[in-house]
mmCIF file of C-alpha atoms in Angstrom:
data_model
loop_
_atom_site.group_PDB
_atom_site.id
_atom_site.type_symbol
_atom_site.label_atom_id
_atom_site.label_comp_id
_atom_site.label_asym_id
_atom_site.label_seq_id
_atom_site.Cartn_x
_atom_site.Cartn_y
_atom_site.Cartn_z
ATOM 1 C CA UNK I 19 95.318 125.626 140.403
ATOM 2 C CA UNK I 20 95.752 129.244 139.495
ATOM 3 C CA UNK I 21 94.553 130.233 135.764
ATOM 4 C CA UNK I 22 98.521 131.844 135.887
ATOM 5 C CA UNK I 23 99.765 128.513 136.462
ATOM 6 C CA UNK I 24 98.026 126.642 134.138
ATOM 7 C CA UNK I 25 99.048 129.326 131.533
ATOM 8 C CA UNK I 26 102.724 128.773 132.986
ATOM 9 C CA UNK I 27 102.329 125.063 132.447
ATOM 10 C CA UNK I 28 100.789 125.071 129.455
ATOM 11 C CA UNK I 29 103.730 127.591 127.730
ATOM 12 C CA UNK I 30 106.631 125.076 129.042
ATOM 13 C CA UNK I 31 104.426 121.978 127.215
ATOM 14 C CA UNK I 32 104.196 124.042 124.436
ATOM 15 C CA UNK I 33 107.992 124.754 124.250
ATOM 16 C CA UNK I 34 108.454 120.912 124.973
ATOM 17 C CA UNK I 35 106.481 120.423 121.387
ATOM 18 C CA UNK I 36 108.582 122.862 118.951
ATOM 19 C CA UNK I 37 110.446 120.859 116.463
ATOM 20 C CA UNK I 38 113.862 121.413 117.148
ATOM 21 C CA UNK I 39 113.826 122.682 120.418
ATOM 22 C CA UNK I 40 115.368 119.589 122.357
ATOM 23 C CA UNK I 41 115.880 119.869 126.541
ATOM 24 C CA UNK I 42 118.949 121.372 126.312
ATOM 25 C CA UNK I 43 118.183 123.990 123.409
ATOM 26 C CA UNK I 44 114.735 124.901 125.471
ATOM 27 C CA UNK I 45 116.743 125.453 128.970
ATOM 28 C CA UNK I 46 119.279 127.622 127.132
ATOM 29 C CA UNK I 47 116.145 129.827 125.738
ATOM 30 C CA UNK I 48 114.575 129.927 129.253
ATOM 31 C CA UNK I 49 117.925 130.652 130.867
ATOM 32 C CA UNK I 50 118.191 134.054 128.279
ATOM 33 C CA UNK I 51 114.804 134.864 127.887
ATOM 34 C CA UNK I 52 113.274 134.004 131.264
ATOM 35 C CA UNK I 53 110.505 131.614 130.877
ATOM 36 C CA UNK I 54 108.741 130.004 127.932
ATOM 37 C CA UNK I 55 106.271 132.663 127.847
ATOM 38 C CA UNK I 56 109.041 135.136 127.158
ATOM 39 C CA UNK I 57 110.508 132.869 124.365
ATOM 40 C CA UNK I 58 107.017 133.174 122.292
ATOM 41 C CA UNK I 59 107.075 136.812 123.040
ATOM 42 C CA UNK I 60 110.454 136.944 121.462
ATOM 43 C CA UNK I 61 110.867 139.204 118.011
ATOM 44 C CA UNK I 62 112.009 136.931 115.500
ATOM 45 C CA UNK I 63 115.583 138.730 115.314
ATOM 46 C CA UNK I 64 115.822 137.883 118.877
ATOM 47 C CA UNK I 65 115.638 134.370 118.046
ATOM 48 C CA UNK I 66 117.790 134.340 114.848
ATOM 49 C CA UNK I 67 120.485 135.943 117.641
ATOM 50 C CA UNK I 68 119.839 132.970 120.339
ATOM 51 C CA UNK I 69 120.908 131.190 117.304
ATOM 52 C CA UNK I 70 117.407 129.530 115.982
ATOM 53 C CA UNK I 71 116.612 128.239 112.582
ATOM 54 C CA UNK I 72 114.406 129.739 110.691
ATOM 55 C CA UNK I 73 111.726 126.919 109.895
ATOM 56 C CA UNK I 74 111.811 126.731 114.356
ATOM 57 C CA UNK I 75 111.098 130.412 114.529
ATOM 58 C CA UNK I 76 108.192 130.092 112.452
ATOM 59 C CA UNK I 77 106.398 127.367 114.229
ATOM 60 C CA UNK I 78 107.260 129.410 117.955
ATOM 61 C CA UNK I 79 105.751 132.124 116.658
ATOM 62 C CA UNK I 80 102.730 130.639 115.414
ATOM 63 C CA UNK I 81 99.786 129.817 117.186
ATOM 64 C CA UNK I 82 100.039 125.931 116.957
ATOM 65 C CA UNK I 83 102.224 124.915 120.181
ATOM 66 C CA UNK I 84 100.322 126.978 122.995
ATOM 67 C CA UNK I 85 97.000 125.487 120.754
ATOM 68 C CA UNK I 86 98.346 122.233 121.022
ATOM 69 C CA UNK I 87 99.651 122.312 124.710
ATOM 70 C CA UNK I 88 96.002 123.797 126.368
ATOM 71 C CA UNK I 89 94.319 120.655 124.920
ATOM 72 C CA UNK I 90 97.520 118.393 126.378
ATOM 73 C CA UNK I 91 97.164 120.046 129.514
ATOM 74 C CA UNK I 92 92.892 119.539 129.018
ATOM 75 C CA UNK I 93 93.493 115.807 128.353
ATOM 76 C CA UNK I 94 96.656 115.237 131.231
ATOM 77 C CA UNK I 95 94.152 115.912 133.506
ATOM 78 C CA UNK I 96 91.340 113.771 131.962
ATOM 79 C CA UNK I 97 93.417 110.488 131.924
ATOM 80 C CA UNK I 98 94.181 111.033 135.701
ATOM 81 C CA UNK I 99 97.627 112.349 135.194
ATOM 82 C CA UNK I 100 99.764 116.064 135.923
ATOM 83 C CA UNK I 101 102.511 117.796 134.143
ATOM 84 C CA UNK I 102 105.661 119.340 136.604
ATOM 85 C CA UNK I 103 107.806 121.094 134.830
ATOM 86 C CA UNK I 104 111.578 121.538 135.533
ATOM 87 C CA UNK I 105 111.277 124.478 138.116
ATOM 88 C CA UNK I 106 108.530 123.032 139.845
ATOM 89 C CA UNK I 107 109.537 122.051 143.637
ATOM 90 C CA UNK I 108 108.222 118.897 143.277
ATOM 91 C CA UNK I 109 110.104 118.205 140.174
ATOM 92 C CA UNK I 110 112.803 115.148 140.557
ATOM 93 C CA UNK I 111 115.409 116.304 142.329
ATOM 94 C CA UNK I 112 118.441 114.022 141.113
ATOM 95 C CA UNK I 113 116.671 114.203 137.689
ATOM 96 C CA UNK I 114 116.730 118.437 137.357
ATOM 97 C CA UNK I 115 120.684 117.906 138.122
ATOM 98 C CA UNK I 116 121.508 115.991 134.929
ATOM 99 C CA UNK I 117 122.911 117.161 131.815
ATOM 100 C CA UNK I 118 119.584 117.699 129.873
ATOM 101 C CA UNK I 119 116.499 116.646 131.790
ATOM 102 C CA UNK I 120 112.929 116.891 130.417
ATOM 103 C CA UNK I 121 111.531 120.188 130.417
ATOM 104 C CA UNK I 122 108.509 118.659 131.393
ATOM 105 C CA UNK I 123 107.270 115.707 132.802
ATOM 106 C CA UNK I 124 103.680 113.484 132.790
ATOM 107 C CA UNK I 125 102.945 111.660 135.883
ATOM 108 C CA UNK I 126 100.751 109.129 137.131
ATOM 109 C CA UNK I 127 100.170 107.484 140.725
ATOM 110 C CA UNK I 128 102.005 107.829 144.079
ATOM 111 C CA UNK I 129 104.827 109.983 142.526
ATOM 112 C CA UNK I 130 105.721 111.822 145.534
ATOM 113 C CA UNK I 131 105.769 109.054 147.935
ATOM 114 C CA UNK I 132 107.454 107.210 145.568
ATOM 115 C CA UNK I 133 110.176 109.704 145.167
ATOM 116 C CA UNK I 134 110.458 110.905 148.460
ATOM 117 C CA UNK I 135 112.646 107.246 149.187
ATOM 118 C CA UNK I 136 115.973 106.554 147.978
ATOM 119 C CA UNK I 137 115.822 105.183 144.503
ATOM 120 C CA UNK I 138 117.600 102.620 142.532
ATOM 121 C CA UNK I 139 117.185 101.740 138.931
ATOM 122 C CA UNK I 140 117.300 97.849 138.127
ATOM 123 C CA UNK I 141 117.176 96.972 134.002
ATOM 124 C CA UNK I 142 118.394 94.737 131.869
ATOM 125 C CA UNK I 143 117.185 91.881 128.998
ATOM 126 C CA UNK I 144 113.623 91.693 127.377
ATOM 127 C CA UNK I 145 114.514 88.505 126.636
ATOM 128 C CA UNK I 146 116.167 87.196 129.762
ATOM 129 C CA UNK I 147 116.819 83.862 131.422
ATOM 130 C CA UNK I 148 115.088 82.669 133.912
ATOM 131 C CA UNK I 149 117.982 82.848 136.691
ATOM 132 C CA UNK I 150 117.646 86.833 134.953
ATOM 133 C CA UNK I 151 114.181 87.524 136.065
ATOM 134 C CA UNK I 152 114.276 85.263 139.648
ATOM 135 C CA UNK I 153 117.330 87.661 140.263
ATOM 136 C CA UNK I 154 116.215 90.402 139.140
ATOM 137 C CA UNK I 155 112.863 90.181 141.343
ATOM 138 C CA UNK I 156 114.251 88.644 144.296
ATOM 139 C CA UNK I 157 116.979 91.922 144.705
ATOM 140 C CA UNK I 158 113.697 94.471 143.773
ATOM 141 C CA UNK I 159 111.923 92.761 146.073
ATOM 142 C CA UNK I 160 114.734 92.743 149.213
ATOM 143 C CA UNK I 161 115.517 96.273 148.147
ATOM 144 C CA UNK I 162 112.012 97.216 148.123
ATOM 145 C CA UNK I 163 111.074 95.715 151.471
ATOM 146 C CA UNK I 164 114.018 98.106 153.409
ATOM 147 C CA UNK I 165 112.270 101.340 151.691
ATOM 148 C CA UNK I 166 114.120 101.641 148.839
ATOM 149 C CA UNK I 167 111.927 102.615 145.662
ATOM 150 C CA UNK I 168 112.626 100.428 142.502
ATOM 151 C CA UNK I 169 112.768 102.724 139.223
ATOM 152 C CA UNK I 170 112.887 100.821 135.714
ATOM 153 C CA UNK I 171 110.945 100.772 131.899
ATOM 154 C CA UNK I 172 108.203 98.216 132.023
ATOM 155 C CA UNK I 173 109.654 96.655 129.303
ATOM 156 C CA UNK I 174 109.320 92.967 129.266
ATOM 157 C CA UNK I 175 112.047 90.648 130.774
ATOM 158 C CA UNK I 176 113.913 91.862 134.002
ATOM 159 C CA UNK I 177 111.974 95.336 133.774
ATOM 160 C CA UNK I 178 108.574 93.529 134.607
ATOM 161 C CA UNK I 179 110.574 91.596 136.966
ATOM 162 C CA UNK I 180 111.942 93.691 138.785
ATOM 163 C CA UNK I 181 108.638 95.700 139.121
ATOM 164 C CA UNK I 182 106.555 92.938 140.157
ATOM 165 C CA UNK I 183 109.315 92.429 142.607
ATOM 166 C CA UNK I 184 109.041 95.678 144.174
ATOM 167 C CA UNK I 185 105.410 95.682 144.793
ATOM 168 C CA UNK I 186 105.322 91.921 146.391
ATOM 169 C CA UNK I 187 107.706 92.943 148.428
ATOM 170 C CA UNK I 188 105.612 95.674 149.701
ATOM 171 C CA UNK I 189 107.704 98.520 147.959
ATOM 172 C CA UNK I 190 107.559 101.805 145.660
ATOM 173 C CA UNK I 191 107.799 101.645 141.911
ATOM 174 C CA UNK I 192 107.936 103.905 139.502
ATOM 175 C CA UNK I 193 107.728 102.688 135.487
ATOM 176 C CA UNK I 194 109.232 105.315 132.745
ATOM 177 C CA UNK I 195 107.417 104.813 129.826
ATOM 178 C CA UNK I 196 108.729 105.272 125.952
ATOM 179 C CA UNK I 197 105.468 106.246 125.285
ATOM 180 C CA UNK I 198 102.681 108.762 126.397
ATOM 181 C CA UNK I 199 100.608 107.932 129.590
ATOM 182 C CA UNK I 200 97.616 106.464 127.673
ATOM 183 C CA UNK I 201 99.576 103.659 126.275
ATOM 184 C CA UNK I 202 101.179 100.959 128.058
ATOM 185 C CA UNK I 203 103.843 99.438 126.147
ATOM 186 C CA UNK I 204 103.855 96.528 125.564
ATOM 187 C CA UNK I 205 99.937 95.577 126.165
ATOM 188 C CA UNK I 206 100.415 92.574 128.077
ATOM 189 C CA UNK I 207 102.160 94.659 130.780
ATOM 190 C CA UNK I 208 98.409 97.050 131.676
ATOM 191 C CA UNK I 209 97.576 94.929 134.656
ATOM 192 C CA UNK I 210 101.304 95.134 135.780
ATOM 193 C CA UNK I 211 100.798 98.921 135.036
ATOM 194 C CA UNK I 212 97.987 99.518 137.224
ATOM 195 C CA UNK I 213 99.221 97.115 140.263
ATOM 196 C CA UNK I 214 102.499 100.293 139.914
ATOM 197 C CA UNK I 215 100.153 102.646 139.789
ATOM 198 C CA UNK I 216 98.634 101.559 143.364
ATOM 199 C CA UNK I 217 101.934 101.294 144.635
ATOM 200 C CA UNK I 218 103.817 104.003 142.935
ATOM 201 C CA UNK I 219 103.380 105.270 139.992
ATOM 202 C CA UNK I 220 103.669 105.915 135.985
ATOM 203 C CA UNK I 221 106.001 108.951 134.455
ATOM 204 C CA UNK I 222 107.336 109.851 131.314
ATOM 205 C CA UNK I 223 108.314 112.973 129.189
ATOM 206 C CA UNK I 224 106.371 112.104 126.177
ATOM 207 C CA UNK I 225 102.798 113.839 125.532
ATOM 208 C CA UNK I 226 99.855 111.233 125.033
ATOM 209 C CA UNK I 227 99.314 109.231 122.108
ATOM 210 C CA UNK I 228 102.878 109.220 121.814
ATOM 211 C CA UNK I 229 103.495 105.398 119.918
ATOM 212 C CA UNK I 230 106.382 103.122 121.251
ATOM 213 C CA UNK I 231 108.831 103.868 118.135
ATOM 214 C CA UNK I 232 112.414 102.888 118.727
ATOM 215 C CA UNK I 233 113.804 106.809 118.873
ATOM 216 C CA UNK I 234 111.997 107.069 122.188
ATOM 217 C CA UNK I 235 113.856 104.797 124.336
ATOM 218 C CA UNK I 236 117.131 105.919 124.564
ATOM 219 C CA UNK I 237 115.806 109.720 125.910
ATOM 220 C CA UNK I 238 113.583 107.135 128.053
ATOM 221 C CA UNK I 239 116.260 105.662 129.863
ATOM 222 C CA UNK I 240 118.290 108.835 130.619
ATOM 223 C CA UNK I 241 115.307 109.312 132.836
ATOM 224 C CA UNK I 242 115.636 106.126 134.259
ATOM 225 C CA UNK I 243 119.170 106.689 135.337
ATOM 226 C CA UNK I 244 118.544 110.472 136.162
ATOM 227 C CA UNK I 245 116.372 109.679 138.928
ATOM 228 C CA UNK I 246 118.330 107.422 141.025
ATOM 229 C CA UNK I 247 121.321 107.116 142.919
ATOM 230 C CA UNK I 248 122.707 103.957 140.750
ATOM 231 C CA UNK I 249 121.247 101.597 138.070
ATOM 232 C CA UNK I 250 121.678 97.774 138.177
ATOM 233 C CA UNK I 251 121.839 96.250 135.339
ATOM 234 C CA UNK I 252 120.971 92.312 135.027
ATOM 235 C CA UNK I 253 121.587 90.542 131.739
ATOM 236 C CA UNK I 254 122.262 92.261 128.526
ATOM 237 C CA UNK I 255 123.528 91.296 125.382
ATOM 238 C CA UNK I 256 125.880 93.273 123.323
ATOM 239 C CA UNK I 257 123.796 95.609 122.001
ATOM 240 C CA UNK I 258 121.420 95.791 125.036
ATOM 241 C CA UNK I 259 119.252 99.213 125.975
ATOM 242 C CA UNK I 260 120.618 98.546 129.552
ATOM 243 C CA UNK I 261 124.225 99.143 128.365
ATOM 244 C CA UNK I 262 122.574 102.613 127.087
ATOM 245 C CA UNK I 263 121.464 103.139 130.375
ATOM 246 C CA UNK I 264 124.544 102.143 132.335
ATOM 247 C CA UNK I 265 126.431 104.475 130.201
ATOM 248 C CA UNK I 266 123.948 107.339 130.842
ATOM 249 C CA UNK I 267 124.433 106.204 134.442
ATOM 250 C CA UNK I 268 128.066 106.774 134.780
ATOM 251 C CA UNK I 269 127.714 110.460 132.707
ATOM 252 C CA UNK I 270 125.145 111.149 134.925
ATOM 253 C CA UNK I 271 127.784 110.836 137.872
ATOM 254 C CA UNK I 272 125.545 107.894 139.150
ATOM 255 C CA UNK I 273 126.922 104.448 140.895
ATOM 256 C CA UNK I 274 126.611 101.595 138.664
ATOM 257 C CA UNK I 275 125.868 97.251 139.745
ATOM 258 C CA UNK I 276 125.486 94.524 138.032
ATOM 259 C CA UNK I 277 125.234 90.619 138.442
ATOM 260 C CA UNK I 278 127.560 88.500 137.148
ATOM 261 C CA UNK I 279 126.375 85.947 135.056
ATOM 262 C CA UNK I 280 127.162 82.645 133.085
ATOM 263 C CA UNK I 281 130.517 83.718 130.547
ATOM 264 C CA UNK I 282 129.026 81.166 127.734
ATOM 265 C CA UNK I 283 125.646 83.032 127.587
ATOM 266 C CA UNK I 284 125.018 86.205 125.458
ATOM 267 C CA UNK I 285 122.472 87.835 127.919
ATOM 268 C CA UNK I 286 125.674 88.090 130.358
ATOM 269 C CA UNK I 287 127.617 89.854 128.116
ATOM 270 C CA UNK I 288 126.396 93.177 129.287
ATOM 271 C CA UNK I 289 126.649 92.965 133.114
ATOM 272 C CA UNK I 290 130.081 90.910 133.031
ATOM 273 C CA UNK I 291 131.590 93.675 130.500
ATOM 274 C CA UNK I 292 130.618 96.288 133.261
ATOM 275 C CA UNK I 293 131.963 94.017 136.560
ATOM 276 C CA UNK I 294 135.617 94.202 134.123
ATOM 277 C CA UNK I 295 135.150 98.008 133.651
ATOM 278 C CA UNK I 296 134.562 99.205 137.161
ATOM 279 C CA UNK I 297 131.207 98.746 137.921
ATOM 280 C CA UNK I 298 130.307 96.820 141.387
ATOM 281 C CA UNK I 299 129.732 93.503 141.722
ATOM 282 C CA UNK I 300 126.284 92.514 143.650
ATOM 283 C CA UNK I 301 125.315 89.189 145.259
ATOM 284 C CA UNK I 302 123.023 90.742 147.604
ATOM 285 C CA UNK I 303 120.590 93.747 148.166
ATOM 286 C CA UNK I 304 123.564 94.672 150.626
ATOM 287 C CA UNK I 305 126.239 94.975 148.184
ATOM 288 C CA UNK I 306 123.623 98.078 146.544
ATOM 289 C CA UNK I 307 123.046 99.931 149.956
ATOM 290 C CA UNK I 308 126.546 99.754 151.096
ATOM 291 C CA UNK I 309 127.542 101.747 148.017
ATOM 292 C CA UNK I 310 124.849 104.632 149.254
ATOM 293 C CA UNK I 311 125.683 107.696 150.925
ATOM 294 C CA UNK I 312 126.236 107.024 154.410
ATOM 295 C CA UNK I 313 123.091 109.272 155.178
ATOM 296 C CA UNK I 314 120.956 106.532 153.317
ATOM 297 C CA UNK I 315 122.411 103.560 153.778
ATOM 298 C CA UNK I 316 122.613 104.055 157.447
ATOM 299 C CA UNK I 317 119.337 103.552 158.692
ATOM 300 C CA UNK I 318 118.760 101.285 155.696
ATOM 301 C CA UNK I 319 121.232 98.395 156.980
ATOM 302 C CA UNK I 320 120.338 99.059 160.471
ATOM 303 C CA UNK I 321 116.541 98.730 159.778
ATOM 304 C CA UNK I 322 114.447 95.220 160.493
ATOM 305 C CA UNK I 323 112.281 95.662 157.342
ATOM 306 C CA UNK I 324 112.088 92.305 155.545
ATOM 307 C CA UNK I 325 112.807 89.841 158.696
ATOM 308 C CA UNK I 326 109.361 89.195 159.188
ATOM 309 C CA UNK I 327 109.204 87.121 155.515
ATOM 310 C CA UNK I 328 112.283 86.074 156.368
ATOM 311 C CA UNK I 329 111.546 83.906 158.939
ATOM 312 C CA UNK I 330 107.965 83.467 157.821
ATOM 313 C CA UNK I 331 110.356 81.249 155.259
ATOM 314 C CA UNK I 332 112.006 79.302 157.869
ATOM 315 C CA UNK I 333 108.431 78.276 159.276
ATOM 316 C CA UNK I 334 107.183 77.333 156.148
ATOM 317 C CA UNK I 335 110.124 75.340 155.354
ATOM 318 C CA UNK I 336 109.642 73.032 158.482
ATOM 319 C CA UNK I 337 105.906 72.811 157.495
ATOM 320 C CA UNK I 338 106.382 71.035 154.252
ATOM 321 C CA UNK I 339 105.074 67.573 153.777
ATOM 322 C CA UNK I 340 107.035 64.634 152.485
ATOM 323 C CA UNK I 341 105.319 65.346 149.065
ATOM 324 C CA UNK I 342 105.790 69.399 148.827
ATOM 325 C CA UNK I 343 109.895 68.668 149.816
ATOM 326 C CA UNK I 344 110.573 66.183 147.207
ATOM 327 C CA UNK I 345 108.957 68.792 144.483
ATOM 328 C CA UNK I 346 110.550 71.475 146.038
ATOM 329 C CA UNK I 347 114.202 69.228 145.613
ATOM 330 C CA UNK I 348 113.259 68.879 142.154
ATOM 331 C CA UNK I 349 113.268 72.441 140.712
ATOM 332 C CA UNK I 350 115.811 75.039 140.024
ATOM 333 C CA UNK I 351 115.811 78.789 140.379
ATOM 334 C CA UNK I 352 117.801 79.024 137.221
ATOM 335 C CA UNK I 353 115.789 76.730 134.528
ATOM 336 C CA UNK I 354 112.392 75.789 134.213
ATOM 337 C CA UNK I 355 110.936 72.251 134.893
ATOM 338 C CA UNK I 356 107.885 71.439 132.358
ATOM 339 C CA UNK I 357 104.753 69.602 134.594
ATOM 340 C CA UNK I 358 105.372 66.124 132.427
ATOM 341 C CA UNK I 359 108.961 66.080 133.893
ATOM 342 C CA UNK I 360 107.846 66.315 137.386
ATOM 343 C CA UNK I 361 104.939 63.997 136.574
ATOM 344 C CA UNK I 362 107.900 61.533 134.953
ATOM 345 C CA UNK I 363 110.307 61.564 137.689
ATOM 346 C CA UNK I 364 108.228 62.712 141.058
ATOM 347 C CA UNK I 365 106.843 59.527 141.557
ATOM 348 C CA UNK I 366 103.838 60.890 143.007
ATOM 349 C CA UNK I 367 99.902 60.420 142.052
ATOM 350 C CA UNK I 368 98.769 63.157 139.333
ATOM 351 C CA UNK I 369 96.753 64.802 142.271
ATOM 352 C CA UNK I 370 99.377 64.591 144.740
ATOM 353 C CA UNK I 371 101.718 66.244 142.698
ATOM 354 C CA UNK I 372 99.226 69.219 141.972
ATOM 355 C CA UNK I 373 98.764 69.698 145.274
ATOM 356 C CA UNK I 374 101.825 69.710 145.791
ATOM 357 C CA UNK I 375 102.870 72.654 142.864
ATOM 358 C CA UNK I 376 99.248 74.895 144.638
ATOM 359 C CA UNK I 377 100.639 74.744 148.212
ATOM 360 C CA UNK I 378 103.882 75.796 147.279
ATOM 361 C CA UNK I 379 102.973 78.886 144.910
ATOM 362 C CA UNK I 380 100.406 79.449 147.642
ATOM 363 C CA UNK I 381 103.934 79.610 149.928
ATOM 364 C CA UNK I 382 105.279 82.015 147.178
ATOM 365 C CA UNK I 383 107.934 78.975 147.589
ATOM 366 C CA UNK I 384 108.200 78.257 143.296
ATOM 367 C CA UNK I 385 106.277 80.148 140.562
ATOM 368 C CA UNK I 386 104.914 79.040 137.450
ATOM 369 C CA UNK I 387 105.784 79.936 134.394
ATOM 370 C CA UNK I 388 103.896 80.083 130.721
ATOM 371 C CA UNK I 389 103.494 76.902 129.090
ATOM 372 C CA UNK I 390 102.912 74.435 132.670
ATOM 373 C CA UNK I 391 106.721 75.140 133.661
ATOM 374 C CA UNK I 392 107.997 75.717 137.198
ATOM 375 C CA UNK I 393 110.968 77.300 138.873
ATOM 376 C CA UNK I 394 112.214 77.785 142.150
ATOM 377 C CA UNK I 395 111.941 81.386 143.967
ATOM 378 C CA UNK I 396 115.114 82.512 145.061
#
């Protein structure tokens, strides 16, 4: 890289990092003064006249942003990571198009293979069901298998799901974090970050050591939404960050899913409110692509991507012994079955019965759950 373009990069970070100097407020300056270098160049009456306070004029003119953005830029690159900013080339399409995208951008991973697929965001509950998350990873999963990269927070609940979806099926992820590269929030979801990070990869618009505070997610999740063709949303409550999201979705001009879900249950509030206010109903990965642009979904549908697990199913399910069927009979892909139940009601020998539970996981058949409970895979 050029010492110009790191100087280039390094004035659009430190225009990201002026208090009140927001996306849109920073294009606007760009747009009149012709790059961020040019904005710091700026006499302070041509600020006060692009309408800048002056407690914001102060800090752009002194020495602290550009100071702060060369050891950003020093410390990006450390960690493994890059910064694109918003005229870059390789800069999210569908994301620069949006009302007020990130000046600048952190990345981790495969981004550009990632992002050179069609993309679709899937979000919903943190604290989902668990006909949520076997939903929620069994459509990432189809969807990821035909080439279509899965986008979402890596937030607990149907985010991780539908992550871990993606890459078992083979697939593209990218995770948009609330937080700056060099914290994965929350904790528990660092091996689940670096499995993405094989298989896609890691981006948000924060700088490191950026902490997960609750400000950050809603500017999050316009990202989410700005870089793919439609967002599907699976359980939310009320209240729900993926209701944020599906409303950023429809601003952003973008296609919006969602799952239908039990009436009586307060995680289904979101998706069923947006199934009566427009948005489409989705059974299958098929009811996604078929709302695609015919340029995308075309090959998509027509492609065999997927049929080889599909059948690889079939065989296994003739392959199951007496025991492995009558466990397999026994669970549900919507509610967990604890270990003593199936010990209780299997009628099988405590060693039989294990045997049983490996062989199937080992089939990716049923997955277990914290605390010795099962459930069926969809």
């Amino acid at each position: 890289m050029s010492t110009n373009k790191e100087k280039s990069i390094c004035d659009w970070i430190a225009l990201s990092f002026v208090i009140g100097v927001g996306s849109r407020t920073a294009a606007t300056l760009i747009d009149r003064f012709g790059s961020p270098a040019a904005v710091f160049e700026a006499s302070v009456q041509s600020l006060e006249q692009a309408g800048l306070r002056r407690d914001t004029i102060e800090v752009i003119k002194s020495a602290e942003p550009r100071e702060k953005a060369r050891l950003e830029s020093e410390e990006i690159a450390r960690v493994g990571g890059e910064a694109l900013i918003l005229t870059d080339e390789r800069y999210p399409a569908l994301l620069r198009e949006t009302y007020d995208p990130p000046i600048v951008i952190y990345c981790r991973g495969r981004f550009d293979t990632a992002l050179s697929q069609p993309v679709v965001a899937i979000v919903g509950s943190r604290r989902c069901s668990t006909y949520g998350r076997n939903v929620a990873e069994k459509l990432s999963c189809e969807l990821g298998e035909r080439g279509v990269t899965i986008v979402s927070g890596l937030a607990r609940g149907i985010d991780s799901a539908a992550h871990r979806g993606a890459l078992d099926g083979g697939g593209l992820t990218v995770g948009v974090m609330g937080t700056g590269l060099d914290a994965v929030y929350p904790k528990e979801n660092r091996r689940l970050a670096a499995r993405i990070l094989e298989q896609g990869a890691l981006l948000t618009e924060f700088p490191l050591a950026t902490p997960p505070v609750s400000q950050n997610f809603p500017f999050r999740n316009r990202v989410i939404s700005g870089l793919a063709l439609g967002v599907l949303v699976v359980e939310g409550a009320e209240r729900s960050g993926s209701l944020i999201t599906a409303r950023l979705a429809y601003e952003q001009g973008r296609d919006v899913f969602a799952v239908p879900g039990n009436i009586t249950s307060a995680k289904s509030f979101g998706p069923n409110y947006l199934i009566k206010d427009g948005a489409k109903l989705v059974h299958t990965w098929q009811d996604v692509i078929e709302e695609l642009p015919t340029e995308i979904k075309g090959p998509i549908l027509s492609a065999e991507r997927g049929e080889s697990r599909i059948k690889q199913v079939t065989m296994e399910e003739v392959a199951l012994s007496d025991s492995e069927r009558k466990v397999l009979k026994m669970l549900r892909t919507d509610d967990a079955v604890h270990i003593d139940q199936l010990i209780s009601k299997a009628g099988l020998a405590s060693g039989e019965l294990m045997g049983a539970l490996l062989k199937l996981e080992m089939m990716d058949r049923i997955r277990q759950l914290p605390g010795k409970s099962f459930v069926k895979r969809m």
